[in-house]
Amino acid sequence: MRPRFSLAHLTVIRLAPPRVIEVAARTGYETVGLRLTGGAETTPAYPLVDDKPLMRATKAAMAATGVGVLDIEFVRITPEIDVSSLEPFAAAGAELNARYMITSAYDPDLSRFTDRLAAISDLASQYGLRAVLEFFPWTVVPDLGAALRVVEAADRPALGVLVDTLHFNRSASRLDDLDRISASRLPFVHVSDAPVQSSYTTEELLHAARVERLPPGEGGIDIKRILGHMPQNIPVALEAPMTTMASADGEDAVALRVRQAAERLLAA
């Protein structure tokens, strides 16, 4: 069965949502992820929540191409977050017929964070979305084991864990952690590649995460082994920012190279 590929917004982050959808259609993706909020200083977000003309243009591009929205991102759960303020974000996701809302942990109080994650999962469910928690090695939920503990403590059946092959490889995550997660907790996966070394500075982690990765199969991460411990036919969101190539050759070239590389790797 042909993998179901989604174009993560970070791969083509310079493009507004309508253009992301158009690029995805031209380069062989079924769906996209859209970054509506939460961008770092080097990774912008696009205000579909408030920008009605941009929302209309995005929906028009979806209708014209048949490309859907897999996920919206992302919710930084900080100590100051007001969960009720996320309702317009969830409503925008519902308007786009998105399936998932990506969250991340930026609150050092894990008990408070877990309570807020549960409340966000409830809010997402009201709008037909599933909240998923993505772990990052530089945060208070740095690996898959920590993410699984938090999600289990939140005690929401709809809540999932988002595994990114880059962050899995660069953290203390283990394959047997994947083996003990219910398949229902793993609704989709982020896939990219990168060089592998024995340790990384925070700057190196952030640079790969936000600026430069490699297409699947062109680095040192054992992507096929990771996917082999995940549900069969899981949707594959390709999140591989390649800023240098995008500046030289354009986003279409990046999206196509990443998708073709993923197909070669998974067919091998």
CSV table of C-alpha atoms in Angstrom, one decimal:
chain,number,residue,atom,x,y,z
A,1,MET,CA,0.0,0.0,0.0
A,2,ARG,CA,1.3,3.5,-0.9
A,3,PRO,CA,2.1,5.5,2.2
A,4,ARG,CA,-0.2,8.4,2.9
A,5,PHE,CA,2.1,11.4,2.9
A,6,SER,CA,1.4,14.7,4.5
A,7,LEU,CA,3.5,17.9,3.9
A,8,ALA,CA,4.3,19.4,7.3
A,9,HIS,CA,4.3,23.2,7.2
A,10,LEU,CA,7.8,23.4,8.6
A,11,THR,CA,9.2,21.9,5.4
A,12,VAL,CA,7.9,24.9,3.5
A,13,ILE,CA,7.5,27.3,6.3
A,14,ARG,CA,8.1,30.4,4.2
A,15,LEU,CA,4.8,29.8,2.4
A,16,ALA,CA,1.3,30.9,3.5
A,17,PRO,CA,-1.3,28.1,3.8
A,18,PRO,CA,-2.8,28.4,0.3
A,19,ARG,CA,0.6,28.0,-1.3
A,20,VAL,CA,1.5,25.1,1.0
A,21,ILE,CA,-1.6,23.3,-0.3
A,22,GLU,CA,-0.8,24.1,-3.9
A,23,VAL,CA,2.8,22.9,-3.5
A,24,ALA,CA,1.5,19.7,-1.8
A,25,ALA,CA,-0.8,19.1,-4.8
A,26,ARG,CA,1.9,19.5,-7.3
A,27,THR,CA,4.4,17.3,-5.5
A,28,GLY,CA,2.3,14.3,-4.6
A,29,TYR,CA,1.0,14.8,-1.0
A,30,GLU,CA,-2.6,13.9,0.1
A,31,THR,CA,-2.7,16.3,3.1
A,32,VAL,CA,-0.8,19.1,4.8
A,33,GLY,CA,-0.1,20.3,8.3
A,34,LEU,CA,-0.6,24.1,8.9
A,35,ARG,CA,1.1,26.2,11.5
A,36,LEU,CA,-1.5,28.6,12.8
A,37,THR,CA,0.4,29.7,16.0
A,38,GLY,CA,3.3,29.0,18.1
A,39,GLY,CA,6.1,29.7,15.7
A,40,ALA,CA,9.6,30.5,17.0
A,41,GLU,CA,11.4,33.6,15.8
A,42,THR,CA,12.8,31.7,12.8
A,43,THR,CA,9.6,29.8,12.1
A,44,PRO,CA,6.6,32.0,11.4
A,45,ALA,CA,3.0,31.1,12.0
A,46,TYR,CA,0.0,32.1,9.9
A,47,PRO,CA,-3.1,33.7,11.6
A,48,LEU,CA,-5.9,31.7,10.0
A,49,VAL,CA,-7.7,32.1,13.3
A,50,ASP,CA,-8.2,35.9,12.7
A,51,ASP,CA,-7.4,36.4,9.0
A,52,LYS,CA,-10.7,35.6,7.3
A,53,PRO,CA,-9.5,36.3,3.7
A,54,LEU,CA,-6.5,34.0,4.3
A,55,MET,CA,-8.9,31.3,5.6
A,56,ARG,CA,-11.1,31.7,2.6
A,57,ALA,CA,-8.1,31.4,0.3
A,58,THR,CA,-6.9,28.3,2.1
A,59,LYS,CA,-10.3,26.6,1.8
A,60,ALA,CA,-10.5,27.6,-1.8
A,61,ALA,CA,-7.1,26.0,-2.4
A,62,MET,CA,-8.2,22.8,-0.6
A,63,ALA,CA,-11.4,22.7,-2.8
A,64,ALA,CA,-9.4,23.2,-6.0
A,65,THR,CA,-6.7,20.6,-5.3
A,66,GLY,CA,-8.4,18.0,-3.2
A,67,VAL,CA,-5.6,18.3,-0.6
A,68,GLY,CA,-6.8,18.1,3.0
A,69,VAL,CA,-5.5,19.3,6.3
A,70,LEU,CA,-4.1,16.5,8.6
A,71,ASP,CA,-3.1,18.7,11.6
A,72,ILE,CA,-2.8,22.2,12.9
A,73,GLU,CA,0.1,23.3,15.1
A,74,PHE,CA,1.0,24.1,17.6
A,75,VAL,CA,0.0,24.8,21.2
A,76,ARG,CA,2.8,25.6,23.5
A,77,ILE,CA,1.5,24.7,26.9
A,78,THR,CA,3.2,27.3,29.1
A,79,PRO,CA,2.6,28.2,32.8
A,80,GLU,CA,0.6,31.2,31.6
A,81,ILE,CA,-1.7,29.4,29.1
A,82,ASP,CA,-5.5,30.0,29.3
A,83,VAL,CA,-7.1,26.9,27.8
A,84,SER,CA,-10.3,28.7,27.1
A,85,SER,CA,-8.4,31.1,24.8
A,86,LEU,CA,-7.6,28.2,22.5
A,87,GLU,CA,-11.2,27.8,21.4
A,88,PRO,CA,-10.8,30.0,18.2
A,89,PHE,CA,-7.8,27.9,17.3
A,90,ALA,CA,-9.8,24.7,17.7
A,91,ALA,CA,-12.7,26.2,15.7
A,92,ALA,CA,-10.3,27.1,12.9
A,93,GLY,CA,-9.1,23.5,12.8
A,94,ALA,CA,-12.6,22.3,12.6
A,95,GLU,CA,-13.3,24.7,9.8
A,96,LEU,CA,-10.4,23.3,7.9
A,97,ASN,CA,-11.6,19.7,8.6
A,98,ALA,CA,-8.3,19.0,10.3
A,99,ARG,CA,-7.9,15.9,12.4
A,100,TYR,CA,-5.2,16.6,14.9
A,101,MET,CA,-4.0,19.5,17.1
A,102,ILE,CA,-0.3,19.3,18.0
A,103,THR,CA,0.7,20.4,21.5
A,104,SER,CA,4.1,20.7,23.3
A,105,ALA,CA,5.3,21.0,26.8
A,106,TYR,CA,6.8,24.3,28.0
A,107,ASP,CA,5.6,24.2,31.7
A,108,PRO,CA,8.2,22.9,34.2
A,109,ASP,CA,5.3,22.0,36.6
A,110,LEU,CA,4.4,18.6,35.1
A,111,SER,CA,1.3,18.2,37.3
A,112,ARG,CA,-0.1,21.5,36.1
A,113,PHE,CA,1.0,20.7,32.6
A,114,THR,CA,-0.8,17.3,32.7
A,115,ASP,CA,-4.1,18.9,33.9
A,116,ARG,CA,-3.9,21.5,31.1
A,117,LEU,CA,-3.1,18.8,28.5
A,118,ALA,CA,-6.2,17.0,29.6
A,119,ALA,CA,-8.3,20.1,29.3
A,120,ILE,CA,-6.9,20.9,25.9
A,121,SER,CA,-7.8,17.3,24.8
A,122,ASP,CA,-11.3,17.9,26.0
A,123,LEU,CA,-11.5,21.2,24.1
A,124,ALA,CA,-10.1,19.6,20.9
A,125,SER,CA,-12.7,16.8,21.1
A,126,GLN,CA,-15.5,19.3,21.2
A,127,TYR,CA,-14.4,20.4,17.8
A,128,GLY,CA,-13.8,17.0,16.3
A,129,LEU,CA,-10.1,17.1,16.7
A,130,ARG,CA,-7.6,14.9,18.6
A,131,ALA,CA,-4.9,16.6,20.6
A,132,VAL,CA,-1.4,15.0,20.3
A,133,LEU,CA,1.6,15.7,22.4
A,134,GLU,CA,4.9,16.0,20.6
A,135,PHE,CA,8.1,15.6,22.7
A,136,PHE,CA,11.2,17.7,22.1
A,137,PRO,CA,14.6,16.8,23.7
A,138,TRP,CA,15.1,20.4,25.0
A,139,THR,CA,11.8,20.6,26.9
A,140,VAL,CA,10.5,19.2,30.2
A,141,VAL,CA,9.0,16.3,28.2
A,142,PRO,CA,12.2,15.3,26.4
A,143,ASP,CA,11.5,11.8,25.1
A,144,LEU,CA,8.9,9.2,24.3
A,145,GLY,CA,8.9,7.6,27.8
A,146,ALA,CA,8.2,11.0,29.4
A,147,ALA,CA,5.5,11.8,26.9
A,148,LEU,CA,3.8,8.4,27.4
A,149,ARG,CA,3.8,8.9,31.2
A,150,VAL,CA,2.2,12.3,30.9
A,151,VAL,CA,-0.5,11.1,28.4
A,152,GLU,CA,-1.4,8.2,30.6
A,153,ALA,CA,-1.6,10.5,33.6
A,154,ALA,CA,-3.9,12.9,31.6
A,155,ASP,CA,-6.3,9.9,31.2
A,156,ARG,CA,-8.0,11.0,28.0
A,157,PRO,CA,-8.6,8.2,25.5
A,158,ALA,CA,-8.5,10.6,22.6
A,159,LEU,CA,-5.1,12.0,23.5
A,160,GLY,CA,-2.2,10.8,21.4
A,161,VAL,CA,1.6,11.0,21.2
A,162,LEU,CA,3.3,12.4,18.1
A,163,VAL,CA,6.7,10.7,17.4
A,164,ASP,CA,9.2,12.6,15.2
A,165,THR,CA,12.0,10.4,14.0
A,166,LEU,CA,14.5,13.2,14.5
A,167,HIS,CA,13.5,13.9,18.1
A,168,PHE,CA,13.2,10.1,18.8
A,169,ASN,CA,16.8,9.6,17.7
A,170,ARG,CA,18.2,12.6,19.5
A,171,SER,CA,16.6,11.8,22.9
A,172,ALA,CA,16.5,8.9,25.3
A,173,SER,CA,13.6,7.3,23.5
A,174,ARG,CA,13.6,3.6,23.1
A,175,LEU,CA,12.0,1.2,20.7
A,176,ASP,CA,10.4,-0.8,23.5
A,177,ASP,CA,8.6,2.4,24.6
A,178,LEU,CA,6.9,2.3,21.2
A,179,ASP,CA,6.0,-1.4,21.7
A,180,ARG,CA,4.1,-0.6,24.9
A,181,ILE,CA,2.0,2.2,23.4
A,182,SER,CA,-1.5,1.3,22.2
A,183,ALA,CA,-1.7,1.8,18.5
A,184,SER,CA,-4.6,4.2,19.1
A,185,ARG,CA,-2.2,6.6,20.8
A,186,LEU,CA,0.0,6.9,17.7
A,187,PRO,CA,-2.2,8.5,15.1
A,188,PHE,CA,0.5,9.8,12.7
A,189,VAL,CA,4.2,10.3,12.6
A,190,HIS,CA,6.7,13.0,11.7
A,191,VAL,CA,9.5,11.7,9.5
A,192,SER,CA,12.9,13.3,8.6
A,193,ASP,CA,16.5,12.4,8.7
A,194,ALA,CA,19.7,14.0,9.9
A,195,PRO,CA,23.4,13.1,10.7
A,196,VAL,CA,23.8,11.1,13.9
A,197,GLN,CA,26.4,11.8,16.5
A,198,SER,CA,27.0,10.7,20.2
A,199,SER,CA,25.7,14.0,21.7
A,200,TYR,CA,24.3,17.3,20.8
A,201,THR,CA,24.3,20.8,22.2
A,202,THR,CA,20.9,22.6,22.6
A,203,GLU,CA,21.9,24.8,19.7
A,204,GLU,CA,22.5,21.8,17.5
A,205,LEU,CA,19.2,20.3,18.5
A,206,LEU,CA,17.3,23.5,17.7
A,207,HIS,CA,19.1,24.1,14.4
A,208,ALA,CA,18.1,20.6,13.1
A,209,ALA,CA,14.6,20.9,14.5
A,210,ARG,CA,13.9,24.3,12.9
A,211,VAL,CA,16.3,25.0,10.1
A,212,GLU,CA,18.1,22.1,8.4
A,213,ARG,CA,17.3,18.4,8.2
A,214,LEU,CA,17.7,15.8,5.5
A,215,PRO,CA,15.2,13.8,3.4
A,216,PRO,CA,14.5,10.3,4.7
A,217,GLY,CA,17.3,7.9,3.9
A,218,GLU,CA,19.9,10.6,3.4
A,219,GLY,CA,21.1,10.7,7.1
A,220,GLY,CA,22.0,8.3,9.8
A,221,ILE,CA,18.6,7.7,11.5
A,222,ASP,CA,17.2,4.2,11.3
A,223,ILE,CA,13.8,5.4,10.1
A,224,LYS,CA,12.6,2.1,8.9
A,225,ARG,CA,13.3,0.5,12.2
A,226,ILE,CA,11.4,3.1,14.1
A,227,LEU,CA,8.4,2.8,11.8
A,228,GLY,CA,8.6,-0.9,12.1
A,229,HIS,CA,7.5,-0.5,15.8
A,230,MET,CA,4.6,1.7,14.9
A,231,PRO,CA,1.1,0.9,13.5
A,232,GLN,CA,1.0,-0.3,9.9
A,233,ASN,CA,-0.2,2.2,7.3
A,234,ILE,CA,0.3,5.1,9.7
A,235,PRO,CA,0.0,8.5,8.0
A,236,VAL,CA,3.5,9.9,7.4
A,237,ALA,CA,4.0,13.6,7.7
A,238,LEU,CA,7.3,14.7,6.2
A,239,GLU,CA,8.8,17.4,8.3
A,240,ALA,CA,12.2,18.2,6.8
A,241,PRO,CA,13.1,21.9,6.7
A,242,MET,CA,15.9,22.4,4.2
A,243,THR,CA,16.4,26.2,4.3
A,244,THR,CA,19.4,26.3,2.1
A,245,MET,CA,17.8,24.3,-0.7
A,246,ALA,CA,14.5,26.2,-0.4
A,247,SER,CA,16.4,29.5,-0.8
A,248,ALA,CA,18.3,28.2,-3.9
A,249,ASP,CA,15.7,26.1,-5.6
A,250,GLY,CA,12.3,26.9,-4.1
A,251,GLU,CA,9.8,25.0,-2.0
A,252,ASP,CA,8.5,22.8,-4.7
A,253,ALA,CA,12.0,21.3,-5.2
A,254,VAL,CA,12.3,20.6,-1.4
A,255,ALA,CA,8.8,19.1,-1.1
A,256,LEU,CA,9.3,16.9,-4.1
A,257,ARG,CA,12.8,15.7,-3.0
A,258,VAL,CA,11.6,14.8,0.5
A,259,ARG,CA,8.6,12.9,-0.8
A,260,GLN,CA,10.5,11.0,-3.4
A,261,ALA,CA,13.2,10.1,-0.8
A,262,ALA,CA,10.6,8.8,1.6
A,263,GLU,CA,9.0,6.7,-1.1
A,264,ARG,CA,12.4,5.2,-2.0
A,265,LEU,CA,13.2,4.4,1.6
A,266,LEU,CA,9.9,2.9,2.5
A,267,ALA,CA,9.8,0.8,-0.7
A,268,ALA,CA,13.3,-0.6,-0.2
